[in-house]
Amino acid sequence: MLSLIPLLVPMEGGGGEEHSAWPPGVHSFASRPLWPGVLPDWVNNHALQAVIAAALVIGFWLWMARGQQVVPSKKQFLGEQLYNLLRNTIARDILGHDYRKFLPYLVALFSFIFVNNLFGQFFLFMFPTFSKIGYAYGLALLTFILYNAAGISKYGFGNYLKRMTLPAGVPWPLWFLIIPLEFISNFIARPITLALRLFANLFAGHLVIMVFVVGGGMLLESGVLFYMIAGGASIIFSFAIFALELLVGALQAYIFTVLTAQYVSSAIAEEH
Amino acid sequence: MAARVPTAMGEHGGTDQGLRIISILISGLLLYGGVGWVLDRWLQTSWWLPIGLIVGVIAGIYLVIMKFGRSE
């Protein structure tokens, strides 16, 4: 991804001011190393942002879990409501009776994606972490490992592979046709589409926001009255886009979690 | 299909099933179309690709019917 950026944006020198370069494009998503020369280059602002999000999520749930009482305080009530929402609507509905094992991962996954998506509208960061595709691939890889490990530990490796690649009732002459297809759909298409769905939604949303805000700002500063009116309108409308992005961010966190639960459920399902 | 109880799954099951069906149909096309394309390149012919595409569509539809068509 990063090596493509100079190809895609030949007019940019690739300097430090990439974020303000117009028009916004893939180059606007480039990361800046935090401390070049001292820390390795992969310690960049977006990695830091993901770590901050993880710390926030851990801190939030630890704080919510502290000092639990039989009669809940307001804080505990809030925490329990959030937890119950995830437990009842995602984990228990989809995974059935053995949902408890997977609940910590699902709650952590949802909170982490949600916080990272909120960063796209949060003034300190103004960048949704998962609009960098590497982060989305990382999460999809975790989910991939989880649902395969759950299936393998339940059925054993060979048996699990057979269940995942061969639906019941297929006559043997068609096996050579069906097995590669099922393999691709279960082990390759699923994690990749999971990652791409999250990435593409946030990437496109952030791009639209940049067009409205940065473009509006440039029009406002242009000094031509008509352009300045258009720029003001663009900035006002950007708040509607921000609201839409809040919705999209929450929805994508939810969908990612739901699909993770679905994949686990189909890997450990009793009978197809 | 006994594990996919529609009442307990609600709309989530529908989302996942729809996505899976689409992904199966598309991967059938891509996989066998791709095999046909490779054969064409390799054998310097031009009729493996359409055959591969048709086989891919058939395999995809067949797989969807086998996996999702019997739940009633």
mmCIF file of C-alpha atoms in Angstrom:
data_model
loop_
_atom_site.group_PDB
_atom_site.id
_atom_site.type_symbol
_atom_site.label_atom_id
_atom_site.label_comp_id
_atom_site.label_asym_id
_atom_site.label_seq_id
_atom_site.Cartn_x
_atom_site.Cartn_y
_atom_site.Cartn_z
ATOM 1 C CA MET A 1 0.000 0.000 0.000
ATOM 2 C CA LEU A 2 2.638 2.471 1.049
ATOM 3 C CA SER A 3 4.860 1.746 -1.911
ATOM 4 C CA LEU A 4 1.965 2.537 -4.249
ATOM 5 C CA ILE A 5 1.533 6.029 -2.932
ATOM 6 C CA PRO A 6 4.344 7.694 -4.925
ATOM 7 C CA LEU A 7 2.974 6.037 -8.068
ATOM 8 C CA LEU A 8 -0.547 7.196 -7.442
ATOM 9 C CA VAL A 9 0.384 10.732 -6.567
ATOM 10 C CA PRO A 10 3.207 11.694 -8.869
ATOM 11 C CA MET A 11 2.746 15.415 -8.323
ATOM 12 C CA GLU A 12 3.383 15.213 -4.609
ATOM 13 C CA GLY A 13 6.954 15.229 -3.447
ATOM 14 C CA GLY A 14 6.000 13.047 -0.522
ATOM 15 C CA GLY A 15 6.900 15.637 2.064
ATOM 16 C CA GLY A 16 5.579 15.989 5.570
ATOM 17 C CA GLU A 17 2.597 18.100 4.503
ATOM 18 C CA GLU A 18 0.796 15.256 2.789
ATOM 19 C CA HIS A 19 -2.289 15.656 4.912
ATOM 20 C CA SER A 20 -3.040 19.091 3.548
ATOM 21 C CA ALA A 21 -2.306 18.166 -0.060
ATOM 22 C CA TRP A 22 -5.161 18.756 -2.433
ATOM 23 C CA PRO A 23 -7.003 16.829 -3.784
ATOM 24 C CA PRO A 24 -7.337 14.298 -0.971
ATOM 25 C CA GLY A 25 -6.479 10.776 -2.045
ATOM 26 C CA VAL A 26 -4.596 7.718 -0.959
ATOM 27 C CA HIS A 27 -1.673 9.931 0.013
ATOM 28 C CA SER A 28 -3.827 11.569 2.680
ATOM 29 C CA PHE A 29 -3.828 8.267 4.540
ATOM 30 C CA ALA A 30 -0.043 8.000 4.818
ATOM 31 C CA SER A 31 1.319 7.554 8.313
ATOM 32 C CA ARG A 32 3.979 9.793 9.830
ATOM 33 C CA PRO A 33 6.770 8.174 11.834
ATOM 34 C CA LEU A 34 6.536 9.576 15.346
ATOM 35 C CA TRP A 35 10.190 10.083 16.002
ATOM 36 C CA PRO A 36 12.226 9.485 12.840
ATOM 37 C CA GLY A 37 15.746 8.268 13.394
ATOM 38 C CA VAL A 38 15.215 7.343 17.017
ATOM 39 C CA LEU A 39 12.268 4.967 16.903
ATOM 40 C CA PRO A 40 11.777 2.538 14.008
ATOM 41 C CA ASP A 41 9.571 3.868 11.221
ATOM 42 C CA TRP A 42 6.651 1.564 11.960
ATOM 43 C CA VAL A 43 6.086 3.418 15.212
ATOM 44 C CA ASN A 44 3.898 5.978 13.489
ATOM 45 C CA ASN A 45 0.978 8.131 14.498
ATOM 46 C CA HIS A 46 -1.593 5.546 13.463
ATOM 47 C CA ALA A 47 0.055 2.703 15.369
ATOM 48 C CA LEU A 48 0.134 4.972 18.406
ATOM 49 C CA GLN A 49 -3.533 5.724 17.862
ATOM 50 C CA ALA A 50 -4.396 2.011 17.795
ATOM 51 C CA VAL A 51 -2.432 1.476 21.010
ATOM 52 C CA ILE A 52 -4.237 4.387 22.647
ATOM 53 C CA ALA A 53 -7.552 2.885 21.572
ATOM 54 C CA ALA A 54 -6.583 -0.476 23.054
ATOM 55 C CA ALA A 55 -5.559 1.210 26.300
ATOM 56 C CA LEU A 56 -8.853 3.105 26.384
ATOM 57 C CA VAL A 57 -10.851 -0.073 25.850
ATOM 58 C CA ILE A 58 -8.923 -1.993 28.516
ATOM 59 C CA GLY A 59 -9.181 0.922 30.911
ATOM 60 C CA PHE A 60 -12.895 1.355 30.297
ATOM 61 C CA TRP A 61 -13.799 -2.256 30.934
ATOM 62 C CA LEU A 62 -11.489 -2.531 33.957
ATOM 63 C CA TRP A 63 -13.058 0.595 35.389
ATOM 64 C CA MET A 64 -16.536 -0.774 34.732
ATOM 65 C CA ALA A 65 -15.647 -4.097 36.338
ATOM 66 C CA ARG A 66 -14.307 -2.537 39.532
ATOM 67 C CA GLY A 67 -16.363 -2.368 42.699
ATOM 68 C CA GLN A 68 -19.284 -4.473 41.538
ATOM 69 C CA GLN A 69 -22.214 -4.506 43.944
ATOM 70 C CA VAL A 70 -25.462 -6.395 44.149
ATOM 71 C CA VAL A 71 -27.363 -3.134 43.880
ATOM 72 C CA PRO A 72 -25.612 -1.532 40.900
ATOM 73 C CA SER A 73 -24.370 2.020 40.974
ATOM 74 C CA LYS A 74 -24.973 4.246 37.978
ATOM 75 C CA LYS A 75 -21.551 3.370 36.576
ATOM 76 C CA GLN A 76 -22.100 -0.334 37.004
ATOM 77 C CA PHE A 77 -25.542 -0.042 35.455
ATOM 78 C CA LEU A 78 -24.084 1.606 32.378
ATOM 79 C CA GLY A 79 -21.360 -1.003 32.083
ATOM 80 C CA GLU A 80 -23.796 -3.840 32.496
ATOM 81 C CA GLN A 81 -26.142 -2.390 29.903
ATOM 82 C CA LEU A 82 -23.357 -2.151 27.346
ATOM 83 C CA TYR A 83 -22.111 -5.619 28.162
ATOM 84 C CA ASN A 84 -25.606 -7.097 28.066
ATOM 85 C CA LEU A 85 -26.294 -5.459 24.739
ATOM 86 C CA LEU A 86 -23.282 -7.183 23.213
ATOM 87 C CA ARG A 87 -23.913 -10.429 25.038
ATOM 88 C CA ASN A 88 -27.597 -10.737 24.210
ATOM 89 C CA THR A 89 -27.784 -9.341 20.700
ATOM 90 C CA ILE A 90 -24.555 -10.786 19.343
ATOM 91 C CA ALA A 91 -23.036 -13.583 21.384
ATOM 92 C CA ARG A 92 -26.061 -15.410 22.761
ATOM 93 C CA ASP A 93 -28.278 -15.029 19.717
ATOM 94 C CA ILE A 94 -25.698 -16.334 17.297
ATOM 95 C CA LEU A 95 -23.496 -18.707 19.252
ATOM 96 C CA GLY A 96 -26.195 -20.430 21.285
ATOM 97 C CA HIS A 97 -25.453 -22.166 24.553
ATOM 98 C CA ASP A 98 -21.645 -22.128 24.485
ATOM 99 C CA TYR A 99 -21.378 -18.416 23.804
ATOM 100 C CA ARG A 100 -19.558 -17.693 27.067
ATOM 101 C CA LYS A 101 -16.138 -18.818 25.840
ATOM 102 C CA PHE A 102 -16.163 -16.320 22.971
ATOM 103 C CA LEU A 103 -17.804 -13.412 24.731
ATOM 104 C CA PRO A 104 -14.589 -11.698 25.957
ATOM 105 C CA TYR A 105 -13.177 -11.648 22.439
ATOM 106 C CA LEU A 106 -16.417 -10.342 20.947
ATOM 107 C CA VAL A 107 -16.759 -7.569 23.536
ATOM 108 C CA ALA A 108 -13.122 -6.565 23.136
ATOM 109 C CA LEU A 109 -13.410 -6.678 19.349
ATOM 110 C CA PHE A 110 -16.513 -4.512 19.255
ATOM 111 C CA SER A 111 -15.134 -1.954 21.717
ATOM 112 C CA PHE A 112 -11.796 -1.734 19.941
ATOM 113 C CA ILE A 113 -13.294 -1.228 16.479
ATOM 114 C CA PHE A 114 -15.875 1.179 17.842
ATOM 115 C CA VAL A 115 -13.310 3.367 19.618
ATOM 116 C CA ASN A 116 -11.028 3.348 16.594
ATOM 117 C CA ASN A 117 -13.916 4.357 14.345
ATOM 118 C CA LEU A 118 -14.860 7.154 16.701
ATOM 119 C CA PHE A 119 -11.307 8.468 16.335
ATOM 120 C CA GLY A 120 -12.304 9.411 12.810
ATOM 121 C CA GLN A 121 -14.535 12.108 14.297
ATOM 122 C CA PHE A 122 -12.485 12.843 17.400
ATOM 123 C CA PHE A 123 -10.581 16.115 17.271
ATOM 124 C CA LEU A 124 -7.214 14.863 18.529
ATOM 125 C CA PHE A 125 -6.902 12.166 15.894
ATOM 126 C CA MET A 126 -9.391 12.879 13.078
ATOM 127 C CA PHE A 127 -8.458 9.593 11.505
ATOM 128 C CA PRO A 128 -10.233 6.222 11.691
ATOM 129 C CA THR A 129 -7.470 3.681 12.261
ATOM 130 C CA PHE A 130 -9.145 1.026 10.158
ATOM 131 C CA SER A 131 -9.054 3.141 7.042
ATOM 132 C CA LYS A 132 -5.496 1.785 6.893
ATOM 133 C CA ILE A 133 -6.080 -1.645 5.429
ATOM 134 C CA GLY A 134 -3.292 -3.305 7.386
ATOM 135 C CA TYR A 135 -5.147 -2.801 10.643
ATOM 136 C CA ALA A 136 -8.320 -4.305 9.176
ATOM 137 C CA TYR A 137 -6.342 -7.298 7.878
ATOM 138 C CA GLY A 138 -4.861 -7.738 11.337
ATOM 139 C CA LEU A 139 -8.282 -7.936 12.954
ATOM 140 C CA ALA A 140 -9.576 -10.278 10.260
ATOM 141 C CA LEU A 141 -6.549 -12.492 10.854
ATOM 142 C CA LEU A 142 -7.426 -12.674 14.552
ATOM 143 C CA THR A 143 -10.976 -13.681 13.661
ATOM 144 C CA PHE A 144 -9.673 -16.189 11.118
ATOM 145 C CA ILE A 145 -7.453 -17.802 13.755
ATOM 146 C CA LEU A 146 -10.297 -17.788 16.273
ATOM 147 C CA TYR A 147 -12.940 -19.513 14.184
ATOM 148 C CA ASN A 148 -10.554 -22.081 12.766
ATOM 149 C CA ALA A 149 -9.077 -22.826 16.174
ATOM 150 C CA ALA A 150 -12.555 -23.191 17.630
ATOM 151 C CA GLY A 151 -13.546 -25.613 14.874
ATOM 152 C CA ILE A 152 -10.305 -27.594 15.024
ATOM 153 C CA SER A 153 -10.409 -27.928 18.788
ATOM 154 C CA LYS A 154 -13.970 -29.182 18.575
ATOM 155 C CA TYR A 155 -13.707 -31.603 15.665
ATOM 156 C CA GLY A 156 -10.012 -32.263 15.122
ATOM 157 C CA PHE A 157 -8.100 -30.991 12.113
ATOM 158 C CA GLY A 158 -9.103 -33.500 9.424
ATOM 159 C CA ASN A 159 -12.686 -33.726 10.472
ATOM 160 C CA TYR A 160 -13.020 -29.932 10.663
ATOM 161 C CA LEU A 161 -11.519 -29.510 7.209
ATOM 162 C CA LYS A 162 -13.971 -32.069 5.866
ATOM 163 C CA ARG A 163 -16.919 -30.298 7.476
ATOM 164 C CA MET A 164 -15.849 -26.938 6.158
ATOM 165 C CA THR A 165 -15.184 -28.028 2.587
ATOM 166 C CA LEU A 166 -17.786 -30.681 1.916
ATOM 167 C CA PRO A 167 -21.471 -29.993 2.483
ATOM 168 C CA ALA A 168 -23.531 -33.058 3.267
ATOM 169 C CA GLY A 169 -25.300 -34.813 0.414
ATOM 170 C CA VAL A 170 -22.922 -34.004 -2.439
ATOM 171 C CA PRO A 171 -22.373 -37.105 -4.611
ATOM 172 C CA TRP A 172 -18.707 -38.007 -5.009
ATOM 173 C CA PRO A 173 -18.282 -37.169 -8.731
ATOM 174 C CA LEU A 174 -18.918 -33.542 -7.847
ATOM 175 C CA TRP A 175 -16.436 -33.394 -4.979
ATOM 176 C CA PHE A 176 -13.584 -32.161 -7.138
ATOM 177 C CA LEU A 177 -15.808 -29.293 -8.234
ATOM 178 C CA ILE A 178 -17.190 -28.370 -4.840
ATOM 179 C CA ILE A 179 -14.239 -28.801 -2.492
ATOM 180 C CA PRO A 180 -12.017 -26.047 -3.954
ATOM 181 C CA LEU A 181 -15.015 -23.746 -4.096
ATOM 182 C CA GLU A 182 -15.968 -24.320 -0.480
ATOM 183 C CA PHE A 183 -12.353 -24.028 0.581
ATOM 184 C CA ILE A 184 -11.994 -20.639 -1.077
ATOM 185 C CA SER A 185 -15.306 -19.395 0.209
ATOM 186 C CA ASN A 186 -14.658 -20.482 3.810
ATOM 187 C CA PHE A 187 -10.969 -19.870 4.291
ATOM 188 C CA ILE A 188 -10.053 -17.124 1.848
ATOM 189 C CA ALA A 189 -13.094 -15.105 0.832
ATOM 190 C CA ARG A 190 -14.483 -14.831 4.363
ATOM 191 C CA PRO A 191 -11.561 -13.173 6.174
ATOM 192 C CA ILE A 192 -10.694 -11.008 3.194
ATOM 193 C CA THR A 193 -14.216 -9.676 2.708
ATOM 194 C CA LEU A 194 -14.429 -9.150 6.467
ATOM 195 C CA ALA A 195 -11.362 -6.930 6.382
ATOM 196 C CA LEU A 196 -12.285 -5.176 3.144
ATOM 197 C CA ARG A 197 -15.781 -4.315 4.349
ATOM 198 C CA LEU A 198 -14.435 -2.550 7.420
ATOM 199 C CA PHE A 199 -11.603 -0.875 5.543
ATOM 200 C CA ALA A 200 -13.611 0.319 2.554
ATOM 201 C CA ASN A 201 -16.397 1.843 4.631
ATOM 202 C CA LEU A 202 -14.006 3.864 6.767
ATOM 203 C CA PHE A 203 -11.685 4.749 3.914
ATOM 204 C CA ALA A 204 -14.498 6.096 1.774
ATOM 205 C CA GLY A 205 -16.082 7.893 4.702
ATOM 206 C CA HIS A 206 -12.865 9.597 5.688
ATOM 207 C CA LEU A 207 -12.206 10.579 2.093
ATOM 208 C CA VAL A 208 -15.621 12.216 1.810
ATOM 209 C CA ILE A 209 -15.028 14.088 5.057
ATOM 210 C CA MET A 210 -11.698 15.360 3.765
ATOM 211 C CA VAL A 211 -13.256 16.544 0.537
ATOM 212 C CA PHE A 212 -15.940 18.456 2.402
ATOM 213 C CA VAL A 213 -13.751 19.938 5.143
ATOM 214 C CA VAL A 214 -10.451 20.549 3.360
ATOM 215 C CA GLY A 215 -12.129 21.559 0.120
ATOM 216 C CA GLY A 216 -14.562 23.781 1.975
ATOM 217 C CA GLY A 217 -11.684 25.374 3.838
ATOM 218 C CA MET A 218 -9.796 26.094 0.623
ATOM 219 C CA LEU A 219 -12.893 27.625 -0.951
ATOM 220 C CA LEU A 220 -13.412 29.795 2.121
ATOM 221 C CA GLU A 221 -9.886 31.143 1.881
ATOM 222 C CA SER A 222 -10.077 31.759 -1.846
ATOM 223 C CA GLY A 223 -11.303 35.330 -1.480
ATOM 224 C CA VAL A 224 -13.932 35.062 -4.220
ATOM 225 C CA LEU A 225 -17.370 35.713 -2.747
ATOM 226 C CA PHE A 226 -19.209 32.983 -4.621
ATOM 227 C CA TYR A 227 -16.558 30.394 -3.776
ATOM 228 C CA MET A 228 -16.601 31.485 -0.147
ATOM 229 C CA ILE A 229 -20.358 30.910 0.060
ATOM 230 C CA ALA A 230 -19.931 27.461 -1.464
ATOM 231 C CA GLY A 231 -17.089 26.719 0.951
ATOM 232 C CA GLY A 232 -19.204 27.741 3.943
ATOM 233 C CA ALA A 233 -22.037 25.520 2.760
ATOM 234 C CA SER A 234 -19.596 22.664 2.289
ATOM 235 C CA ILE A 235 -18.287 23.028 5.831
ATOM 236 C CA ILE A 236 -21.791 23.181 7.258
ATOM 237 C CA PHE A 237 -22.770 20.070 5.319
ATOM 238 C CA SER A 238 -19.659 18.322 6.561
ATOM 239 C CA PHE A 239 -21.331 18.078 9.960
ATOM 240 C CA ALA A 240 -24.040 15.940 8.400
ATOM 241 C CA ILE A 241 -21.318 13.731 6.938
ATOM 242 C CA PHE A 242 -19.692 13.517 10.360
ATOM 243 C CA ALA A 243 -22.998 12.330 11.791
ATOM 244 C CA LEU A 244 -23.287 9.773 9.009
ATOM 245 C CA GLU A 245 -19.764 8.595 9.748
ATOM 246 C CA LEU A 246 -20.639 8.127 13.411
ATOM 247 C CA LEU A 247 -23.450 5.841 12.290
ATOM 248 C CA VAL A 248 -21.252 4.001 9.803
ATOM 249 C CA GLY A 249 -18.504 3.538 12.375
ATOM 250 C CA ALA A 250 -20.868 2.054 14.949
ATOM 251 C CA LEU A 251 -22.551 -0.100 12.312
ATOM 252 C CA GLN A 252 -19.299 -1.457 10.950
ATOM 253 C CA ALA A 253 -18.052 -2.321 14.442
ATOM 254 C CA TYR A 254 -21.318 -4.158 15.007
ATOM 255 C CA ILE A 255 -21.234 -5.961 11.672
ATOM 256 C CA PHE A 256 -17.633 -7.053 12.134
ATOM 257 C CA THR A 257 -18.502 -8.497 15.529
ATOM 258 C CA VAL A 258 -21.684 -10.165 14.288
ATOM 259 C CA LEU A 259 -19.884 -11.780 11.375
ATOM 260 C CA THR A 260 -17.072 -12.971 13.635
ATOM 261 C CA ALA A 261 -19.680 -14.627 15.827
ATOM 262 C CA GLN A 262 -21.327 -16.082 12.716
ATOM 263 C CA TYR A 263 -18.068 -17.568 11.500
ATOM 264 C CA VAL A 264 -17.361 -19.112 14.884
ATOM 265 C CA SER A 265 -20.900 -20.433 15.010
ATOM 266 C CA SER A 266 -20.653 -22.030 11.584
ATOM 267 C CA ALA A 267 -17.262 -23.540 12.482
ATOM 268 C CA ILE A 268 -18.579 -25.214 15.620
ATOM 269 C CA ALA A 269 -22.134 -25.894 14.441
ATOM 270 C CA GLU A 270 -23.455 -29.282 15.440
ATOM 271 C CA GLU A 271 -24.884 -30.275 12.102
ATOM 272 C CA HIS A 272 -25.005 -28.576 8.757
ATOM 273 C CA MET B 1 -29.149 -27.099 8.719
ATOM 274 C CA ALA B 2 -30.457 -27.947 12.161
ATOM 275 C CA ALA B 3 -27.939 -25.612 13.777
ATOM 276 C CA ARG B 4 -29.248 -22.587 11.899
ATOM 277 C CA VAL B 5 -32.507 -22.146 13.702
ATOM 278 C CA PRO B 6 -34.123 -19.198 11.932
ATOM 279 C CA THR B 7 -36.127 -17.969 14.919
ATOM 280 C CA ALA B 8 -33.117 -17.760 17.212
ATOM 281 C CA MET B 9 -30.863 -16.285 14.573
ATOM 282 C CA GLY B 10 -33.123 -13.457 13.532
ATOM 283 C CA GLU B 11 -31.867 -11.140 10.862
ATOM 284 C CA HIS B 12 -28.169 -11.778 11.547
ATOM 285 C CA GLY B 13 -28.518 -15.229 10.041
ATOM 286 C CA GLY B 14 -30.053 -13.637 6.966
ATOM 287 C CA THR B 15 -27.177 -11.193 6.554
ATOM 288 C CA ASP B 16 -24.579 -13.884 6.852
ATOM 289 C CA GLN B 17 -26.406 -16.278 4.553
ATOM 290 C CA GLY B 18 -26.850 -13.622 1.904
ATOM 291 C CA LEU B 19 -23.189 -12.668 2.055
ATOM 292 C CA ARG B 20 -22.152 -16.300 1.928
ATOM 293 C CA ILE B 21 -24.348 -17.045 -1.076
ATOM 294 C CA ILE B 22 -22.965 -14.079 -2.970
ATOM 295 C CA SER B 23 -19.420 -15.033 -2.051
ATOM 296 C CA ILE B 24 -19.969 -18.618 -3.166
ATOM 297 C CA LEU B 25 -21.412 -17.548 -6.522
ATOM 298 C CA ILE B 26 -18.597 -15.079 -7.127
ATOM 299 C CA SER B 27 -15.854 -17.426 -5.998
ATOM 300 C CA GLY B 28 -17.250 -20.115 -8.295
ATOM 301 C CA LEU B 29 -17.001 -17.753 -11.237
ATOM 302 C CA LEU B 30 -13.542 -16.519 -10.268
ATOM 303 C CA LEU B 31 -12.115 -19.921 -9.429
ATOM 304 C CA TYR B 32 -13.220 -21.891 -12.481
ATOM 305 C CA GLY B 33 -13.096 -18.902 -14.794
ATOM 306 C CA GLY B 34 -9.543 -18.425 -13.565
ATOM 307 C CA VAL B 35 -8.727 -22.070 -14.191
ATOM 308 C CA GLY B 36 -10.119 -21.726 -17.706
ATOM 309 C CA TRP B 37 -8.135 -18.540 -18.292
ATOM 310 C CA VAL B 38 -4.912 -20.208 -17.149
ATOM 311 C CA LEU B 39 -5.600 -23.184 -19.403
ATOM 312 C CA ASP B 40 -6.185 -20.803 -22.307
ATOM 313 C CA ARG B 41 -2.907 -19.025 -21.701
ATOM 314 C CA TRP B 42 -1.103 -22.292 -21.323
ATOM 315 C CA LEU B 43 -2.579 -24.186 -24.264
ATOM 316 C CA GLN B 44 -2.921 -21.138 -26.554
ATOM 317 C CA THR B 45 -6.627 -21.801 -26.987
ATOM 318 C CA SER B 46 -9.604 -19.530 -26.464
ATOM 319 C CA TRP B 47 -12.476 -21.756 -25.410
ATOM 320 C CA TRP B 48 -11.471 -22.876 -21.901
ATOM 321 C CA LEU B 49 -12.405 -19.543 -20.329
ATOM 322 C CA PRO B 50 -16.122 -19.646 -21.307
ATOM 323 C CA ILE B 51 -16.284 -23.304 -20.298
ATOM 324 C CA GLY B 52 -14.653 -22.457 -16.986
ATOM 325 C CA LEU B 53 -17.075 -19.594 -16.379
ATOM 326 C CA ILE B 54 -20.072 -21.810 -17.076
ATOM 327 C CA VAL B 55 -18.710 -24.593 -14.878
ATOM 328 C CA GLY B 56 -18.052 -22.030 -12.150
ATOM 329 C CA VAL B 57 -21.590 -20.691 -12.270
ATOM 330 C CA ILE B 58 -23.012 -24.206 -12.222
ATOM 331 C CA ALA B 59 -20.797 -25.252 -9.322
ATOM 332 C CA GLY B 60 -21.699 -22.087 -7.401
ATOM 333 C CA ILE B 61 -25.429 -22.490 -7.882
ATOM 334 C CA TYR B 62 -25.222 -26.197 -7.074
ATOM 335 C CA LEU B 63 -23.298 -25.496 -3.884
ATOM 336 C CA VAL B 64 -25.784 -22.840 -2.812
ATOM 337 C CA ILE B 65 -28.643 -25.267 -3.383
ATOM 338 C CA MET B 66 -26.881 -28.011 -1.441
ATOM 339 C CA LYS B 67 -26.025 -25.772 1.497
ATOM 340 C CA PHE B 68 -29.036 -23.493 1.794
ATOM 341 C CA GLY B 69 -31.786 -24.994 -0.289
ATOM 342 C CA ARG B 70 -32.869 -27.766 2.029
ATOM 343 C CA SER B 71 -33.636 -25.896 5.225
ATOM 344 C CA GLU B 72 -37.342 -25.360 4.539
#
